């Protein structure tokens, strides 16, 4: 699927794809409405709850992006946060760099800033993701910030997000002020089946794909919804896996009996008798480092590494070649059947028969292999 675009899955659904396009859905829109109401409320504390991969961080990022430029806002990942780190990061995002070491002094500096902003009718906003993963001391610092007032008005608007168990945390003694102030707890829901299809197609279209249904049919979208439960993070994961090309696999036989099946997650497979090879062949006719397979997006290349007894592919002795599906590599008594070989691009297909095409293209890899061989030789010499 999409052999010409091997990076499509990463581009549309990888870890950096969040900034590509935001696809709102009903629960997402309801969460944003809830947060807007919270920030206008005199109580000014909201709690966003949802399981992992439910899109809480995306919603928090959108809240920050949509605030007026004159509003001071800090958005912080609470994972493993301690008091000093929390306060220093807040001040940095509010535009202050400080050399203060004491959490007490830092808290005082934040307090002065928050009160000044509130007097100017622009109370700062603090967004804490993953609040349940903060240290208890940081939770108490957060609760102290929630108590700040200027003439009976709270001096800081606060939004916290978290996973399961967040309700119990809010009710704990570490967050008494948060519990008293919070406007409510909003639980994010998943995407519907239809919303999942719209989400997938919007991400693919944002990558420049004109016909996203050529990648994911309606039935495939339905299957991805079923697997993910409709949670955005899981949709991304399963969509990325669905677009990931299958890795080439070698079925290794000797005298007609299957010895092993080898699948590599790297772009280079060293084959030989040495224990330093990726695929070790216990064969007296195999050299220590006999051959290498190099995986490109549009070709799987075999190079013989000047082995003593040579390498044949489909009964033809070759120094280098592009491997196709079901090709048979022969090394000594072993046969290696190729499965899941990438489809050859039109450009590569036109140049297959040109002399030295593959050898020239693979010059860099050959130099790297020579370095590998030196390491192997040194190691074997050391072993005596």
PDB file of C-alpha atoms in Angstrom, residues 2 33 38 67-68 77 103-104 108 111 117 125 136 145 155 165 187 222 234 252 272 288 291 309 326-327 334 342 374:
ATOM      1  CA  UNK A   2       1.385   3.348  -1.063  1.00  0.00           C
ATOM      2  CA  UNK A  33     -16.700  24.911  24.909  1.00  0.00           C
ATOM      3  CA  UNK A  38     -14.338  27.741  32.755  1.00  0.00           C
ATOM      4  CA  UNK A  67      -6.022  32.701  23.590  1.00  0.00           C
ATOM      5  CA  UNK A  68      -5.451  36.405  22.831  1.00  0.00           C
ATOM      6  CA  UNK A  77       3.751  18.735  31.304  1.00  0.00           C
ATOM      7  CA  UNK A 103      10.890  27.501  45.740  1.00  0.00           C
ATOM      8  CA  UNK A 104       9.593  30.045  48.265  1.00  0.00           C
ATOM      9  CA  UNK A 108       6.615  34.853  45.594  1.00  0.00           C
ATOM     10  CA  UNK A 111       2.476  35.564  43.014  1.00  0.00           C
ATOM     11  CA  UNK A 117      -1.877  40.809  35.709  1.00  0.00           C
ATOM     12  CA  UNK A 125      -3.586  31.054  32.704  1.00  0.00           C
ATOM     13  CA  UNK A 136       2.943  15.554  45.883  1.00  0.00           C
ATOM     14  CA  UNK A 145      -1.281  29.036  43.447  1.00  0.00           C
ATOM     15  CA  UNK A 155      -5.396  35.662  40.412  1.00  0.00           C
ATOM     16  CA  UNK A 165      -8.264   8.353  38.912  1.00  0.00           C
ATOM     17  CA  UNK A 187     -14.789  13.600  30.483  1.00  0.00           C
ATOM     18  CA  UNK A 222     -14.320   0.999  10.188  1.00  0.00           C
ATOM     19  CA  UNK A 234      -4.807   4.919  19.093  1.00  0.00           C
ATOM     20  CA  UNK A 252      16.329 -20.155   5.507  1.00  0.00           C
ATOM     21  CA  UNK A 272      27.773 -15.071   7.055  1.00  0.00           C
ATOM     22  CA  UNK A 288      32.678 -15.075   7.851  1.00  0.00           C
ATOM     23  CA  UNK A 291      26.931 -11.133   1.720  1.00  0.00           C
ATOM     24  CA  UNK A 309      32.661 -19.451  -2.749  1.00  0.00           C
ATOM     25  CA  UNK A 326      10.408 -15.349  -4.062  1.00  0.00           C
ATOM     26  CA  UNK A 327      14.021 -15.039  -5.281  1.00  0.00           C
ATOM     27  CA  UNK A 334      21.773 -22.951   2.534  1.00  0.00           C
ATOM     28  CA  UNK A 342       9.722  -3.955  -1.855  1.00  0.00           C
ATOM     29  CA  UNK A 374      37.570  -4.733  10.229  1.00  0.00           C
TER      30      UNK A 374
END
